[in-house]
Amino acid sequence: MKVFIKRVILFSIMCFFLFAICLQVYDPFVGDDFSGNINRALFYKNDKIPELPDIIHKQYNNIGEFGEDYSDTIKRKKIFFVGSSTTQSFYLDFKDSWIGRLELDKQYWANNAGIDGASINTMANAINKYLKSFHPDYIIVLLNPFNYRQNNDKTEELADKIKLYSSIIKPYIRICYQQYQKIFKSKIMIGHQKAEWPKLERNVSKTDALKAQAGYDQKKYFDNLDEMTAAIKKTGAIPIYISDAVPFGDYTENNMDIGMIKGSIEEDYTFRDFNKRLDEYCKSKNVKFVSGYSMPKSISYYYDYSHFNYKGSTEFAKFIKKDLLDCLKSN
């Protein structure tokens, strides 16, 4: 009996490692945030941001995203908007987000596939493993200078390369946690805070700030972007890149000198440098580009220090709509 048990255990271990090896060669699993959210409803309690509803209801559609349900019978051109939290616009209804306020739904089928905190690697993974199965015509990506993975934790990087972990174990843990929240916590506190601009630390002068340099790894960023561009084109979709706006900069609003806020000029310089380099990159790769960064600045467009409120969503959509439609119509 003991010999039989030992053989069963040995056989199970061998099968486990064989499966792990096969998964490294071919990974059929999704391994992203979408599939676990299909037709899911979430309710978030908001007691931090007065301009948003007290209870925020988020309804995922039949493919685990925000927007119109997917169907094989759709005849309109299909668009996925990809990006991180500013794309996801998690605390606004789809119709109130900048994507919804573009009002493309009559001409195009549009879905919001943004993932909070996503790096370019995460976006490329979602495109490769999930979005491509819906045969998109366009993939539009909102990008900022910090979408590349900045974490230098070698252990995490190595773990993510193991498909058994990144495609099965990690997503399963995430889905279990989400189900725990759904069953045991009917209301979840949101993490973003209302911006308190007057309380931010001030510079003594702007002299040093005006010597700012771009605060991101340019080579690493655009090497990663090359991989995502290739992933988008591999699906047969046309990529369109939009640079993100930022509330920081050297200007005055409500009798407050935003340029005197510590880090404000430096942050704006980084976004401005990124906007320029992304434009140059798109020209060199024959990718359509929309300069969202160029939107006139106002702290009134944001509920915190980077995410659009209702007014900001409307203004951003209004600002980029013509250039975006020109990009869509030119293909």
XYZ file of C-alpha atoms in Angstrom:
331
model
C 0.000 0.000 0.000
C 2.816 2.377 0.893
C 4.536 1.617 -2.399
C 1.313 2.404 -4.271
C 0.910 5.730 -2.462
C 4.520 6.651 -3.216
C 3.977 5.858 -6.899
C 0.806 7.957 -6.990
C 2.635 10.877 -5.390
C 5.605 10.492 -7.755
C 3.300 10.253 -10.776
C 1.397 13.371 -9.629
C 4.625 15.327 -9.217
C 5.809 14.245 -12.668
C 2.469 15.264 -14.219
C 2.624 18.632 -12.433
C 6.087 19.430 -13.793
C 5.179 18.137 -17.264
C 2.127 20.417 -17.298
C 4.257 23.366 -16.159
C 6.797 22.701 -18.931
C 4.083 22.381 -21.579
C 2.536 25.642 -20.366
C 5.855 27.416 -20.880
C 5.799 26.278 -24.518
C 2.131 27.015 -25.171
C -0.046 29.123 -22.859
C -3.764 29.011 -23.794
C -4.985 30.763 -20.660
C -6.152 34.344 -20.467
C -4.185 35.417 -17.405
C -5.750 38.912 -17.156
C -8.357 40.928 -15.267
C -11.224 40.553 -17.728
C -12.556 36.992 -17.714
C -13.174 36.952 -13.951
C -15.413 40.021 -14.229
C -17.873 38.855 -16.891
C -21.365 40.272 -16.156
C -20.186 41.256 -12.691
C -21.613 44.129 -10.656
C -19.620 45.999 -8.015
C -20.748 48.617 -5.506
C -18.254 51.054 -3.996
C -18.978 53.300 -1.027
C -17.676 56.823 -1.585
C -17.277 59.172 1.346
C -14.087 60.859 0.125
C -14.937 62.581 -3.153
C -18.049 64.804 -2.814
C -18.621 65.285 -6.544
C -19.052 61.536 -7.133
C -22.136 59.523 -6.068
C -22.302 58.128 -2.510
C -22.537 54.618 -3.927
C -20.647 53.950 -7.144
C -22.077 51.085 -9.212
C -19.840 49.480 -11.811
C -21.370 47.000 -14.228
C -19.074 44.829 -16.331
C -20.393 43.534 -19.640
C -20.462 40.045 -21.140
C -16.723 40.043 -21.875
C -15.648 41.532 -18.550
C -15.202 45.140 -19.699
C -17.124 48.408 -19.656
C -19.434 49.360 -22.496
C -21.799 47.673 -24.919
C -22.020 43.873 -24.810
C -20.080 41.952 -27.443
C -21.789 39.941 -30.162
C -20.569 38.131 -33.272
C -23.294 39.951 -35.214
C -21.822 43.436 -34.699
C -21.269 45.092 -38.083
C -19.686 48.350 -36.897
C -15.929 48.729 -36.638
C -14.772 47.489 -33.224
C -12.593 49.591 -30.919
C -10.895 48.688 -27.666
C -9.585 51.501 -25.498
C -6.600 50.243 -23.546
C -4.581 51.893 -20.778
C -4.272 52.171 -17.021
C -6.482 53.922 -14.445
C -7.163 57.112 -16.431
C -8.521 54.916 -19.220
C -10.427 52.658 -16.870
C -12.117 55.699 -15.245
C -13.291 53.274 -12.605
C -15.320 55.680 -10.481
C -17.343 57.093 -13.375
C -20.085 55.324 -15.304
C -19.053 54.378 -18.837
C -21.285 57.100 -20.289
C -19.641 59.695 -18.015
C -16.052 58.639 -18.714
C -14.029 60.387 -21.421
C -14.467 57.315 -23.613
C -18.249 57.394 -23.214
C -18.354 61.132 -23.853
C -16.643 60.688 -27.196
C -20.066 59.309 -28.247
C -18.622 56.922 -30.808
C -21.229 54.210 -30.219
C -23.363 55.060 -33.264
C -20.423 54.780 -35.649
C -18.308 52.230 -33.797
C -18.612 49.458 -31.225
C -16.379 50.735 -28.405
C -15.321 49.051 -25.162
C -13.177 50.262 -22.291
C -10.463 47.665 -21.594
C -8.431 49.798 -19.184
C -6.730 48.099 -16.233
C -5.906 50.035 -13.084
C -2.137 50.297 -12.601
C -1.364 48.538 -15.868
C 2.133 48.620 -17.307
C 2.725 48.334 -21.051
C 3.590 44.679 -20.445
C 0.199 44.122 -18.811
C -1.574 45.829 -21.706
C 0.333 43.768 -24.289
C -0.518 40.590 -22.376
C -4.228 41.461 -22.385
C -4.113 42.210 -26.116
C -2.224 39.013 -26.954
C -4.278 36.674 -24.830
C -7.764 38.147 -24.743
C -8.660 41.169 -26.833
C -7.444 39.620 -30.084
C -10.169 36.959 -29.846
C -12.797 39.675 -30.514
C -11.108 40.742 -33.779
C -10.789 44.483 -33.078
C -10.392 46.946 -35.935
C -8.673 49.555 -33.742
C -6.869 49.486 -30.426
C -6.568 52.964 -28.941
C -4.128 53.344 -26.054
C -3.914 56.255 -23.603
C -0.299 56.445 -22.445
C 1.618 58.339 -19.777
C 5.363 58.313 -18.977
C 4.992 55.832 -16.141
C 3.254 52.936 -17.891
C 6.409 50.842 -17.990
C 7.132 48.508 -15.107
C 9.276 50.390 -12.620
C 9.435 47.639 -10.035
C 12.940 46.222 -9.881
C 11.923 43.236 -7.762
C 13.803 40.448 -9.552
C 11.856 37.752 -7.694
C 8.532 39.078 -9.028
C 9.952 39.424 -12.536
C 11.182 35.822 -12.492
C 7.874 34.567 -11.051
C 5.901 36.325 -13.810
C 7.953 34.466 -16.414
C 6.656 31.166 -15.031
C 3.397 30.650 -16.917
C 1.953 28.369 -14.258
C 2.133 31.300 -11.850
C 1.293 34.256 -14.142
C -1.493 32.560 -16.133
C -3.154 30.315 -13.544
C -2.133 30.836 -9.915
C -1.973 34.653 -9.894
C -5.304 35.238 -11.734
C -6.987 32.549 -9.600
C -5.884 34.262 -6.388
C -7.186 37.570 -7.753
C -10.564 36.075 -8.712
C -10.883 34.409 -5.289
C -10.180 37.734 -3.614
C -12.764 39.473 -5.803
C -15.347 36.806 -4.941
C -14.516 37.258 -1.254
C -15.201 40.977 -1.622
C -18.445 40.302 -3.473
C -19.777 37.836 -0.869
C -18.526 39.325 2.395
C -18.191 43.035 1.635
C -21.195 44.654 0.000
C -19.487 48.043 0.105
C -15.815 48.584 -0.653
C -14.030 51.816 0.172
C -12.461 53.472 -2.832
C -8.782 54.344 -2.733
C -8.582 57.697 -4.500
C -8.731 60.900 -2.481
C -10.137 64.348 -3.170
C -7.309 66.664 -4.262
C -6.367 69.306 -1.709
C -4.212 71.605 -3.818
C -3.701 74.420 -1.264
C -2.221 71.936 1.227
C 0.516 70.631 -1.080
C 4.111 71.475 -0.197
C 5.466 74.598 -1.886
C 8.855 75.439 -3.390
C 10.818 78.370 -2.041
C 11.392 79.417 -5.667
C 11.073 77.982 -9.201
C 14.776 78.362 -10.021
C 15.764 74.724 -9.496
C 12.466 73.373 -10.823
C 12.993 75.099 -14.165
C 16.109 72.932 -14.657
C 13.893 69.838 -14.630
C 14.752 66.704 -16.590
C 12.360 64.006 -17.730
C 11.820 61.575 -14.877
C 11.314 58.280 -16.679
C 13.453 55.661 -18.405
C 12.978 56.640 -22.050
C 14.810 53.686 -23.602
C 13.036 51.115 -21.468
C 9.688 52.743 -22.144
C 9.932 52.744 -25.917
C 11.468 49.274 -26.033
C 8.360 48.078 -24.179
C 6.154 50.118 -26.491
C 7.697 48.364 -29.491
C 6.454 45.071 -28.070
C 2.925 46.378 -27.584
C 2.843 47.927 -31.059
C 3.799 44.535 -32.489
C 1.128 42.836 -30.354
C -1.578 45.201 -31.628
C -0.584 44.806 -35.267
C -0.481 41.035 -34.848
C -4.206 41.068 -34.003
C -4.894 42.816 -37.320
C -5.967 45.976 -35.502
C -4.752 49.500 -36.206
C -2.982 51.120 -33.218
C -3.703 54.707 -32.208
C -1.772 56.251 -29.306
C -2.970 59.172 -27.176
C -0.710 61.013 -24.732
C -2.217 61.638 -21.311
C -2.937 65.071 -19.865
C -1.609 66.236 -16.498
C -2.886 68.946 -14.107
C 0.589 70.046 -13.016
C 2.579 72.825 -14.694
C 3.633 76.450 -14.436
C 0.318 78.360 -14.433
C -2.029 80.155 -12.060
C -5.596 79.157 -11.190
C -7.915 80.361 -8.417
C -5.191 82.771 -7.281
C -2.894 79.774 -6.745
C 0.489 79.445 -8.493
C 0.487 75.773 -9.525
C 4.121 76.108 -10.591
C 5.117 76.768 -6.982
C 3.812 73.346 -5.876
C 6.782 71.101 -5.156
C 7.350 68.785 -8.137
C 4.703 70.457 -10.342
C 7.049 71.853 -12.999
C 9.119 68.660 -13.009
C 6.020 66.500 -13.475
C 4.787 68.653 -16.328
C 8.207 68.602 -17.998
C 8.212 64.793 -17.893
C 4.768 64.637 -19.532
C 5.747 67.258 -22.120
C 8.952 65.415 -23.001
C 7.003 62.161 -23.231
C 4.390 63.750 -25.506
C 7.122 64.903 -27.881
C 8.906 61.548 -27.917
C 5.667 59.601 -28.365
C 4.806 61.805 -31.355
C 8.251 61.115 -32.866
C 7.905 57.399 -32.145
C 4.504 57.219 -33.840
C 5.819 58.980 -36.934
C 8.724 56.553 -37.165
C 6.442 53.508 -36.755
C 3.574 54.755 -38.947
C 1.207 54.824 -35.961
C -1.523 57.447 -35.555
C -0.980 59.867 -32.661
C -3.251 62.225 -30.716
C -1.753 64.760 -28.327
C -3.967 64.614 -25.255
C -1.224 66.300 -23.254
C -1.848 69.522 -25.199
C -5.278 70.027 -23.607
C -5.337 73.385 -21.761
C -4.561 72.846 -18.088
C -6.945 73.234 -15.169
C -6.976 71.599 -11.759
C -10.783 71.742 -11.968
C -10.678 68.808 -14.428
C -9.454 66.318 -11.821
C -10.946 64.878 -8.628
C -7.491 63.886 -7.384
C -4.077 64.638 -8.879
C -4.338 62.606 -12.089
C -7.873 61.253 -12.718
C -10.623 63.119 -14.564
C -13.849 64.152 -12.875
C -17.070 64.726 -14.868
C -15.871 68.098 -16.164
C -12.431 66.785 -17.076
C -13.849 63.773 -18.897
C -16.059 66.059 -20.972
C -13.238 68.477 -21.767
C -10.733 65.740 -22.617
C -13.217 64.009 -24.934
C -14.048 67.345 -26.575
C -10.366 68.208 -26.991
C -9.224 64.942 -28.616
C -12.395 64.014 -30.541
C -11.644 65.717 -33.860
C -8.069 64.416 -34.089
C -9.184 60.957 -33.016
C -11.979 60.831 -35.581
C -9.513 61.974 -38.257
C -7.264 59.041 -37.282
C -10.173 56.600 -37.450
C -11.461 57.889 -40.781
C -8.040 57.898 -42.415
C -7.791 54.096 -42.201
